[in-house]
mmCIF file of C-alpha atoms in Angstrom:
data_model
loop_
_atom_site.group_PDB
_atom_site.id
_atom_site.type_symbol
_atom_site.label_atom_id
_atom_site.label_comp_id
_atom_site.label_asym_id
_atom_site.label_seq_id
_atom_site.Cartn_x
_atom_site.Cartn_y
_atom_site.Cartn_z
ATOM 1 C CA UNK A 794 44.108 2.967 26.025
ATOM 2 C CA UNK A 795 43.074 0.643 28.999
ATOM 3 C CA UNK A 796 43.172 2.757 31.862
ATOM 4 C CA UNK A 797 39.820 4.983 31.563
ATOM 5 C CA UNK A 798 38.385 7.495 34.142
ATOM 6 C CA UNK A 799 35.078 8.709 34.494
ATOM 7 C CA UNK A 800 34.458 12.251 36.031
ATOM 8 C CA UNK A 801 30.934 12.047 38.164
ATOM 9 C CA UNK A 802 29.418 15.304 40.013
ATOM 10 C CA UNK A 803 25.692 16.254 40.914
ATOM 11 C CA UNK A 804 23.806 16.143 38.017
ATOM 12 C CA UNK A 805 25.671 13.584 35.873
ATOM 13 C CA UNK A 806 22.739 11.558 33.241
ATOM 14 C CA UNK A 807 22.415 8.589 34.476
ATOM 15 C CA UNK A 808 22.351 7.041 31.076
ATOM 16 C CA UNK A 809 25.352 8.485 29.763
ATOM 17 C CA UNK A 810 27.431 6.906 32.787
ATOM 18 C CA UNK A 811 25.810 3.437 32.448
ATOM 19 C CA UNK A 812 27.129 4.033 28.950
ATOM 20 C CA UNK A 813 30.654 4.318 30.309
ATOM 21 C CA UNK A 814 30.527 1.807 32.644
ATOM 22 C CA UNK A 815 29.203 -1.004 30.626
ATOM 23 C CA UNK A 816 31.767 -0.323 27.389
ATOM 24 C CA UNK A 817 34.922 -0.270 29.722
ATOM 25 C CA UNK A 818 33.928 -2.840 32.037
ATOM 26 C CA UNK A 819 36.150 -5.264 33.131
ATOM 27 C CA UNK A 820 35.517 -9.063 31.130
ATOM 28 C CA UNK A 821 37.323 -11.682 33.188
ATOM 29 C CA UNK A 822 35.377 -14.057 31.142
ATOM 30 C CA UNK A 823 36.429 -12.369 27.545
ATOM 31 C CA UNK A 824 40.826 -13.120 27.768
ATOM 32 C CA UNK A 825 40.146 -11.865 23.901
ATOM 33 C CA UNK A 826 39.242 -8.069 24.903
ATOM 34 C CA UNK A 827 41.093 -5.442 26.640
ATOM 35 C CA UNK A 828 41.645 -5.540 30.292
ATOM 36 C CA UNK A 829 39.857 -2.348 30.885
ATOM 37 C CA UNK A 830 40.385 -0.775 34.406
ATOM 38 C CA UNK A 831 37.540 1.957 34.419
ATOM 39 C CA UNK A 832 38.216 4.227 37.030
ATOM 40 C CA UNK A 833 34.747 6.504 38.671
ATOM 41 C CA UNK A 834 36.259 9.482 39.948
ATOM 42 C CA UNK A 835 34.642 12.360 41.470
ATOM 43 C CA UNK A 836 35.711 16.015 42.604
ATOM 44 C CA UNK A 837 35.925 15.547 45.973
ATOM 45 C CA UNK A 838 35.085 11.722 46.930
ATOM 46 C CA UNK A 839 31.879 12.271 48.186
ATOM 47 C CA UNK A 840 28.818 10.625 47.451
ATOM 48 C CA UNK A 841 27.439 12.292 44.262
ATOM 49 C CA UNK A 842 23.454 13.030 43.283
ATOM 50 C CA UNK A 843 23.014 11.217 39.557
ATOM 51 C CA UNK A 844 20.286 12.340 37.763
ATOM 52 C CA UNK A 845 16.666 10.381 38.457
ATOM 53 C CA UNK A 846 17.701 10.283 42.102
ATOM 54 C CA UNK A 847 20.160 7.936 42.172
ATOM 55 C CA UNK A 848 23.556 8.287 44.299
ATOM 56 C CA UNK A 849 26.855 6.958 44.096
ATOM 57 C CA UNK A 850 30.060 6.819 46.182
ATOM 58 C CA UNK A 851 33.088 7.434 43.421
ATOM 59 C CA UNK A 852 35.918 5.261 44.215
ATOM 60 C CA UNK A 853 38.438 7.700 43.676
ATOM 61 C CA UNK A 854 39.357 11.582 43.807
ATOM 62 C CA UNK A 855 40.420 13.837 40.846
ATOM 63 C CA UNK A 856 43.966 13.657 41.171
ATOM 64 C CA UNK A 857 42.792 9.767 39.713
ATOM 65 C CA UNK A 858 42.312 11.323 36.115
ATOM 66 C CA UNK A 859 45.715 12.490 35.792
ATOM 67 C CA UNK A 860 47.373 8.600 35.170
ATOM 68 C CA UNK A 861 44.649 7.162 33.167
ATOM 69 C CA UNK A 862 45.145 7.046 29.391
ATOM 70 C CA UNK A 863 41.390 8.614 28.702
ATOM 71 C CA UNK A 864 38.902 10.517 30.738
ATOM 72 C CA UNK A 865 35.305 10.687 29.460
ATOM 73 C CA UNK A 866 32.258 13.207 30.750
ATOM 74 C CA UNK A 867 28.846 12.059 31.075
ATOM 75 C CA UNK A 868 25.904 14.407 29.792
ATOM 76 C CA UNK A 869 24.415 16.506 32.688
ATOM 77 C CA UNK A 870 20.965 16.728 33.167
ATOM 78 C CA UNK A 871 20.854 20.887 33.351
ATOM 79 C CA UNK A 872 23.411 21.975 30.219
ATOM 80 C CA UNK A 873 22.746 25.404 30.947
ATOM 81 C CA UNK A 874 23.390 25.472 34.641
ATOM 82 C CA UNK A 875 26.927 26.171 36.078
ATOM 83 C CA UNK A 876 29.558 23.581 37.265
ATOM 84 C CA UNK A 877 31.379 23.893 40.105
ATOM 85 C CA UNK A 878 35.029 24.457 39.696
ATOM 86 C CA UNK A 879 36.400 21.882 41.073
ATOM 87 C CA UNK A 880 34.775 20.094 38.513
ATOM 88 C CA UNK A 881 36.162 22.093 35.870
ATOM 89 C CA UNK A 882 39.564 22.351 37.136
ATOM 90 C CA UNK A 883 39.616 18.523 37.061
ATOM 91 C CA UNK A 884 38.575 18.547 33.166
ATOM 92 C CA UNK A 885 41.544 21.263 32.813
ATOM 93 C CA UNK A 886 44.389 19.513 34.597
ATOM 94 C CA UNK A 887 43.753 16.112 32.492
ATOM 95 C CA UNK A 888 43.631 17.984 29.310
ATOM 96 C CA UNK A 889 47.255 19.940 30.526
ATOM 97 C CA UNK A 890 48.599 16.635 31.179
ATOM 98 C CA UNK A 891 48.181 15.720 27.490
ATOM 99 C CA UNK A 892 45.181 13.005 28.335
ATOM 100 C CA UNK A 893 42.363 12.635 25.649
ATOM 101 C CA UNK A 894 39.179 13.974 26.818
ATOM 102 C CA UNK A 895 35.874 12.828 25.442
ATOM 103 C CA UNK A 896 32.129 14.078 26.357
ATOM 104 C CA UNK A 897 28.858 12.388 25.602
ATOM 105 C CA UNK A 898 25.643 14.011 24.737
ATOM 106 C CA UNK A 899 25.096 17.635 26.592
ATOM 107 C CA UNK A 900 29.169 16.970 28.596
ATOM 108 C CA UNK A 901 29.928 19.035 25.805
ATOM 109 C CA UNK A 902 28.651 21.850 28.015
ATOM 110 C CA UNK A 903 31.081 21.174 30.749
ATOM 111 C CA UNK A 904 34.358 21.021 28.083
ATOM 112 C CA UNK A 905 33.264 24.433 26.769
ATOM 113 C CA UNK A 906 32.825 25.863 30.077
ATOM 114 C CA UNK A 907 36.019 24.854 31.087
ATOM 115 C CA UNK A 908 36.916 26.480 27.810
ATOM 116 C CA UNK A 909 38.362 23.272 26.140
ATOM 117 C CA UNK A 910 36.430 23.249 23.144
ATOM 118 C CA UNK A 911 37.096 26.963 21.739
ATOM 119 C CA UNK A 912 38.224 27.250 18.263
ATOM 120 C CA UNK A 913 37.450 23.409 17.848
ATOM 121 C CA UNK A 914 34.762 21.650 15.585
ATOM 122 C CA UNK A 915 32.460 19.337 18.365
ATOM 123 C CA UNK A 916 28.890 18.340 18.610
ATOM 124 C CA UNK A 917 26.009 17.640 20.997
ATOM 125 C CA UNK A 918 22.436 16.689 21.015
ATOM 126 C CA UNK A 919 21.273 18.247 18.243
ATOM 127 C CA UNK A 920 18.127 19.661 20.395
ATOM 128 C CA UNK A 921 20.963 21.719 22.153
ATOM 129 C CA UNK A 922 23.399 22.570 19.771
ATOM 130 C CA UNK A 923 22.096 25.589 18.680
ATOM 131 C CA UNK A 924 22.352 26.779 22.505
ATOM 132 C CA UNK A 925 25.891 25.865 22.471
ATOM 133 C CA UNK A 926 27.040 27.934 20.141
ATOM 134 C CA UNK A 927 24.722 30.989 21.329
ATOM 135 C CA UNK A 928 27.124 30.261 24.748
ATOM 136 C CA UNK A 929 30.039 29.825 23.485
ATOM 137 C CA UNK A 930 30.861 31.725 20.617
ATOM 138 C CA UNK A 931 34.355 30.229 19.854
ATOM 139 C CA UNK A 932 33.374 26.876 19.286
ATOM 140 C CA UNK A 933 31.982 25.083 16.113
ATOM 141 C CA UNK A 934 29.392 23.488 16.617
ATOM 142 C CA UNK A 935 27.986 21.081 14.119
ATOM 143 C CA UNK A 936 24.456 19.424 15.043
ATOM 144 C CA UNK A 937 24.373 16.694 12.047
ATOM 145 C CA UNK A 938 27.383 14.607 13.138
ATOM 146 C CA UNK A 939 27.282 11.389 15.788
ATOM 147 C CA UNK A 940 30.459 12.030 17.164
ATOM 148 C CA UNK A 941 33.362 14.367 16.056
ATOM 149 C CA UNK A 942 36.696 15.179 17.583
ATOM 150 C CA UNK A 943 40.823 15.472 16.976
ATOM 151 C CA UNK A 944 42.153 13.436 19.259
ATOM 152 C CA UNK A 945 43.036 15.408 22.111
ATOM 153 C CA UNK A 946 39.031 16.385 23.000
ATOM 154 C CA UNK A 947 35.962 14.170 21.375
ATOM 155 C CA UNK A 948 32.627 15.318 21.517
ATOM 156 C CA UNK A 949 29.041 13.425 20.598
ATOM 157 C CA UNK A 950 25.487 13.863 19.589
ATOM 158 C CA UNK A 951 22.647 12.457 22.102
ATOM 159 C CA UNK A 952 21.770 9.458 24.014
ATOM 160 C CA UNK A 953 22.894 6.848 21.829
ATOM 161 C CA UNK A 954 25.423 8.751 20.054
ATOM 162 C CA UNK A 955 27.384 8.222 22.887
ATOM 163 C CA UNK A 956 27.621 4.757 22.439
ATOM 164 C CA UNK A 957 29.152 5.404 18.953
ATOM 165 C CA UNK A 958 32.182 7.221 20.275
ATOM 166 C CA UNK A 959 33.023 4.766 23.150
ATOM 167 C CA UNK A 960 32.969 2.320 20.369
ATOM 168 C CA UNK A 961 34.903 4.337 18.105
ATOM 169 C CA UNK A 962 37.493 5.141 20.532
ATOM 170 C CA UNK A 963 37.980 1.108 21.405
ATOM 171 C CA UNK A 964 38.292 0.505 17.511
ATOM 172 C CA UNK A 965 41.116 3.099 17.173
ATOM 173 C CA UNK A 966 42.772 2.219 19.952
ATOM 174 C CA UNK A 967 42.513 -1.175 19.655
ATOM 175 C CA UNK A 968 40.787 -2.401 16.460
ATOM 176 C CA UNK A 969 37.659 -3.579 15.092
ATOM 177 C CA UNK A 970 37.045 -6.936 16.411
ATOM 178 C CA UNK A 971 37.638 -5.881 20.245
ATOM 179 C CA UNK A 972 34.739 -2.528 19.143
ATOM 180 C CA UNK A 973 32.834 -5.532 17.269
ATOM 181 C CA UNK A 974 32.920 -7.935 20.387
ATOM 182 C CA UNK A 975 32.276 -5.301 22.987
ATOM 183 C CA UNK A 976 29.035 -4.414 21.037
ATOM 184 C CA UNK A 977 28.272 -7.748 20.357
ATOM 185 C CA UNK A 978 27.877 -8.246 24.374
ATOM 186 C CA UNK A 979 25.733 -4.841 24.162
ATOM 187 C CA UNK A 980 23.424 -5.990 21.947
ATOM 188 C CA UNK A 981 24.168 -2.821 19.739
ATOM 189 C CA UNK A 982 25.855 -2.177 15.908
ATOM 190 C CA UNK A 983 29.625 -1.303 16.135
ATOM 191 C CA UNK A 984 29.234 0.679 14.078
ATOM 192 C CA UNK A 985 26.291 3.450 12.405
ATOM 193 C CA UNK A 986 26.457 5.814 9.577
ATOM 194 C CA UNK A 987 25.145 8.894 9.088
ATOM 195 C CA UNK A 988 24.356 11.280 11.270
ATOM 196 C CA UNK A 989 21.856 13.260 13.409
ATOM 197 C CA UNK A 990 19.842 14.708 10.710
ATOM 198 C CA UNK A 991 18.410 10.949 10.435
ATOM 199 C CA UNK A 992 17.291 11.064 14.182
ATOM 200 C CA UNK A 993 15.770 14.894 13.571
ATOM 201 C CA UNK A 994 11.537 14.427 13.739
ATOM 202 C CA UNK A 995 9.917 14.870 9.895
ATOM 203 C CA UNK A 996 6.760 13.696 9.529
ATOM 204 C CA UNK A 997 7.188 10.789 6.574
ATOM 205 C CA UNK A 998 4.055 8.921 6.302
ATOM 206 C CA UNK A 999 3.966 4.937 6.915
ATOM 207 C CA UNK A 1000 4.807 3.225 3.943
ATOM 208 C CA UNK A 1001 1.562 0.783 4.386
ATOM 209 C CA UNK A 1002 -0.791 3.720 4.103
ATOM 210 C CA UNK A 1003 -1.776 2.836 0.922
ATOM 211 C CA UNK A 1004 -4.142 6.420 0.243
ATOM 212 C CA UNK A 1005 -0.671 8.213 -0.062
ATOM 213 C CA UNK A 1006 1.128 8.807 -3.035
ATOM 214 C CA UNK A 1007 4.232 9.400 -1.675
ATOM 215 C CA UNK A 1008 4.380 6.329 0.140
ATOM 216 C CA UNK A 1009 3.317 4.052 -2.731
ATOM 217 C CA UNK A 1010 6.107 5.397 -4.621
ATOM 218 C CA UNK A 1011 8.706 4.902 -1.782
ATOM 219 C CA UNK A 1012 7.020 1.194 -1.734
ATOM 220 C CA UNK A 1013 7.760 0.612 -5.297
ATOM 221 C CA UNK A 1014 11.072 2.593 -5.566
ATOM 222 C CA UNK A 1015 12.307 0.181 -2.805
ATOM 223 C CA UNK A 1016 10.927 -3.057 -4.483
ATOM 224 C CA UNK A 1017 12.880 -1.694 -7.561
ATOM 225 C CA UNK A 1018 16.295 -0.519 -6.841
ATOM 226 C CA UNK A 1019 17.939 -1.567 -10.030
ATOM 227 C CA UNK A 1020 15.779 0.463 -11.777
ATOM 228 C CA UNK A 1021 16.923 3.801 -13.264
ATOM 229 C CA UNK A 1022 14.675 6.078 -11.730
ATOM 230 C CA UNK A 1023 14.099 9.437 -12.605
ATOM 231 C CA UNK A 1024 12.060 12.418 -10.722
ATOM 232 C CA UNK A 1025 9.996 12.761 -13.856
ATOM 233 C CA UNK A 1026 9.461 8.221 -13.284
ATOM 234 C CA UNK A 1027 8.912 9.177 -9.835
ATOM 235 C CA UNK A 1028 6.356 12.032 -10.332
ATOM 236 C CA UNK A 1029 4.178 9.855 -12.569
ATOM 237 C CA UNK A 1030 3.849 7.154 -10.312
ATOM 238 C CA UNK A 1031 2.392 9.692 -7.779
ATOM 239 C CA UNK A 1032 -0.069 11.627 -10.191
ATOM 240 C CA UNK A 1033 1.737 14.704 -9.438
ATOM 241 C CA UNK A 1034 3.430 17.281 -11.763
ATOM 242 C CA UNK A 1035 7.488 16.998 -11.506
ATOM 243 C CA UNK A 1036 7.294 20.240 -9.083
ATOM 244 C CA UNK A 1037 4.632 19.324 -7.534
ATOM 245 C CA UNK A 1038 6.156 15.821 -6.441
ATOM 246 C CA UNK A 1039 9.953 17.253 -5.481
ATOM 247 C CA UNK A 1040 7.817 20.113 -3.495
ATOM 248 C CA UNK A 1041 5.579 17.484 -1.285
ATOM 249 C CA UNK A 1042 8.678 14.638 -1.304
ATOM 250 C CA UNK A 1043 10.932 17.168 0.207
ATOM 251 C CA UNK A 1044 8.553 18.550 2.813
ATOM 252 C CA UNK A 1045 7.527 15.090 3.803
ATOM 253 C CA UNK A 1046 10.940 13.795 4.143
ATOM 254 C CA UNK A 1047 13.437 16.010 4.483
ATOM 255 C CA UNK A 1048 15.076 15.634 1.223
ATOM 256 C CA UNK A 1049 15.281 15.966 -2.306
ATOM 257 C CA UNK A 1050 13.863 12.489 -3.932
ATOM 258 C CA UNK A 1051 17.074 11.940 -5.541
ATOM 259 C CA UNK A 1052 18.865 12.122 -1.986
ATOM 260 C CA UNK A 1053 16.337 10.010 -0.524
ATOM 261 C CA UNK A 1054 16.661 7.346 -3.816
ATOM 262 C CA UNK A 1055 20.700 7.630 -3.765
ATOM 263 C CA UNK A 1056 20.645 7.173 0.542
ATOM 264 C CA UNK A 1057 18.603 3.618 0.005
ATOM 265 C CA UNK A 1058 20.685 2.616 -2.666
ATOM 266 C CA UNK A 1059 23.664 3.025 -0.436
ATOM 267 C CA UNK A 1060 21.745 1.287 2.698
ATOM 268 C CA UNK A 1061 21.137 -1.497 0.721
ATOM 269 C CA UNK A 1062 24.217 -1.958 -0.265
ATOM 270 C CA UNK A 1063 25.127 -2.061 3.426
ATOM 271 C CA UNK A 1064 23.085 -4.662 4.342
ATOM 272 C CA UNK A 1065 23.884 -6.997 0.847
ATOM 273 C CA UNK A 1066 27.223 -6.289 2.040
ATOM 274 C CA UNK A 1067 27.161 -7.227 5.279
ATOM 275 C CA UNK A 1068 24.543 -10.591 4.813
ATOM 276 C CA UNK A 1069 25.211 -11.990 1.599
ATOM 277 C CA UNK A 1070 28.616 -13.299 -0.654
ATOM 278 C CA UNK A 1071 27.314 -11.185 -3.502
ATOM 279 C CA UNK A 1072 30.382 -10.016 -5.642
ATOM 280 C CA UNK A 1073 30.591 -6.089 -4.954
ATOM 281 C CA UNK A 1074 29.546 -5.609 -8.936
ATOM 282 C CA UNK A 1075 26.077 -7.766 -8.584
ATOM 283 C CA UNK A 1076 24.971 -5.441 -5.044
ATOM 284 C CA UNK A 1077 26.013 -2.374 -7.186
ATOM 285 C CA UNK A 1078 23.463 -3.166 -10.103
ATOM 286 C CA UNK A 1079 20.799 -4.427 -7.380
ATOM 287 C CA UNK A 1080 20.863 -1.346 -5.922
ATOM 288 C CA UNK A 1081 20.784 0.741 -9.084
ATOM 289 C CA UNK A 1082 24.459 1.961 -9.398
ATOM 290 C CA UNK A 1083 24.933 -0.182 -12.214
ATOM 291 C CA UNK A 1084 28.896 -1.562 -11.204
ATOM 292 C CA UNK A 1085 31.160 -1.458 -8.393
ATOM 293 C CA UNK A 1086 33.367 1.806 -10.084
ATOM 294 C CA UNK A 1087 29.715 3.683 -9.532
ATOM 295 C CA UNK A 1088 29.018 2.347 -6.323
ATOM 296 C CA UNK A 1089 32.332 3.208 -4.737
ATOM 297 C CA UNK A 1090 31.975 6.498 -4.627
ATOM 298 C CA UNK A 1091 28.810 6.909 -3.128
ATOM 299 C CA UNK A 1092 29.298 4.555 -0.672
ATOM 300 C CA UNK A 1093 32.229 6.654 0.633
ATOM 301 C CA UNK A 1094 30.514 9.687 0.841
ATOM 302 C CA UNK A 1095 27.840 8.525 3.216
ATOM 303 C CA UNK A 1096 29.853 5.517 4.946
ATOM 304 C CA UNK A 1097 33.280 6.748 5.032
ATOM 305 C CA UNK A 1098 34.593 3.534 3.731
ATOM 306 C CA UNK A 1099 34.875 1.961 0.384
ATOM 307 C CA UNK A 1100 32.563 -1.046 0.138
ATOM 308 C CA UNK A 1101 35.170 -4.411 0.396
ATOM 309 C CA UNK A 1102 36.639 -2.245 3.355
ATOM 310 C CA UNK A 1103 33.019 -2.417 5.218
ATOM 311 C CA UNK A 1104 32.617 -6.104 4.294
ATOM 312 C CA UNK A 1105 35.912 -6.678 5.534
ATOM 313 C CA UNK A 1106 35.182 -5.295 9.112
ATOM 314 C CA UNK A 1107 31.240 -5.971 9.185
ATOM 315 C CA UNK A 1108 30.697 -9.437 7.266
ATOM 316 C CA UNK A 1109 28.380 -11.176 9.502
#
């Protein structure tokens, strides 16, 4: 995967193709990385209206898409409006030709309109996901993923999100340490767990506002990981009955105080991982798992990876 195209038309985020252009720029300088040859492309050749005002001349037409080995949509600035379809025939011929497509952010609208996302399991900015499934009935739309997709079509969650999947889709196609250099140079992670639900407003207090319970028990929870905690532990601390605490923990957070205790144990064990030569056994009774055969499962769940893998890839 080194020749890329990028569809532009009126209305393209202005963000989203910045995105593109800086992750499959060309590096002269870096022999090390991927000769890239990012190809703009637009439906017609004329000069196209970016969102916030700004213009640009694409440097090829949409017969372009059809040699390059992936073809990524920017985010649009109106999701709900209508494309034109010569815009949407372009999207259709690449994906006919048997060419990955990939959308960031709110291009999800544009693959679904074009009708290449029925029946599959995609995302989008979680803001808008609920009005892409009220359009577009067929497709599965899941709002707490970063980026999702199959191979053929890939799909991702807002803004930043879309950083995630260029990245991802340099590390399949051409491993970690061309993803890890590339975001080295963007002054971003190569790599983030989790998913949108992290990003989704809930109002948790500051953790230096001493008056509140619930943040004087995050504060010592997080001093403390190797501790055994317990709600009932947990509860006491805050001077609140065991329902009392889960009731007021979960509204201010978002989740249950296990999840939230189980989710910093796991973090934690991200960043020992990543900035110390702790064995994998002495991180997993820091953070409260007690040994590595504890830890390992956890860690999968949320990371996707078993814990030497991610030191392997993300040792700083």
């Amino acid at each position: 995967m080194q020749t890329v195209g990028c569809l532009i038309f009126d209305g393209v985020r202005v963000f989203d193709y910045a995105v593109i252009s800086e992750v499959w720029s060309a590096r002269p300088s870096r022999p090390e990385l991927p000769a890239f040859d990012l190809r703009i492309c637009g439906p017609d050749e004329s000069r196209v209206r970016l969102g916030g005002g700004l213009e640009r001349l694409p440097d090829h037409g949409p017969d372009v898409l059809l040699d390059c080995d992936l073809v990524v949509v920017p985010g649009v600035e109106d999701p709900q409006g209508c494309r034109a379809p010569e815009v949407l025939d372009a999207v259709r011929a690449v994906h006919a030709r048997g060419i990955p497509v990939a959308s960031l952010c709110t291009g999800a609208f544009v693959l679904a309109e074009a009708g290449l996302l029925d029946g599959r399991h995609v995302t989008t900015h979680w803001m808008l996901a609920a009005e892409l499934a009220r359009r577009h009935p067929a497709v599965q739309v899941d709002p707490d993923v970063l980026f999702t997709g199959d191979g053929e079509v890939w799909t991702s969650a807002g803004v930043a999100a879309g950083i995630d999947l260029c990245l991802h889709l340099i590390r399949s196609a051409h491993g970690q340490q061309a993803a890890a250099a590339v975001a080295r140079e963007m002054v971003t992670a190569p790599f983030r767990a989790g998913g949108q639900a992290q990003f989704i407003p809930s109002p948790v207090p500051e953790e230096s506002d001493r008056d509140d319970p619930l943040a004087v028990v995050r504060s010592a929870v997080l001093a403390s990981l190797e501790t055994p905690w317990t709600v009932g532990q947990l509860a006491k601390l805050a001077m609140m009955s065991e329902r009392s605490f889960a009731r007021r923990f979960t509204e201010a957070t978002g989740t249950s105080p296990l999840r939230w205790l189980l989710e910093q144990r796991v973090l934690t064990a991200q960043r020992l991982l990543e900035e110390t030569d702790l064995l994998v056994d002495e991180i997993a009774v820091r953070c409260g798992f007690g040994s590595a055969v504890s830890l390992r499962p956890a860690f999968v769940r949320r990371v996707g990876v078993a814990p030497r893998e991610y030191r392997r890839a993300f040792r700083r």
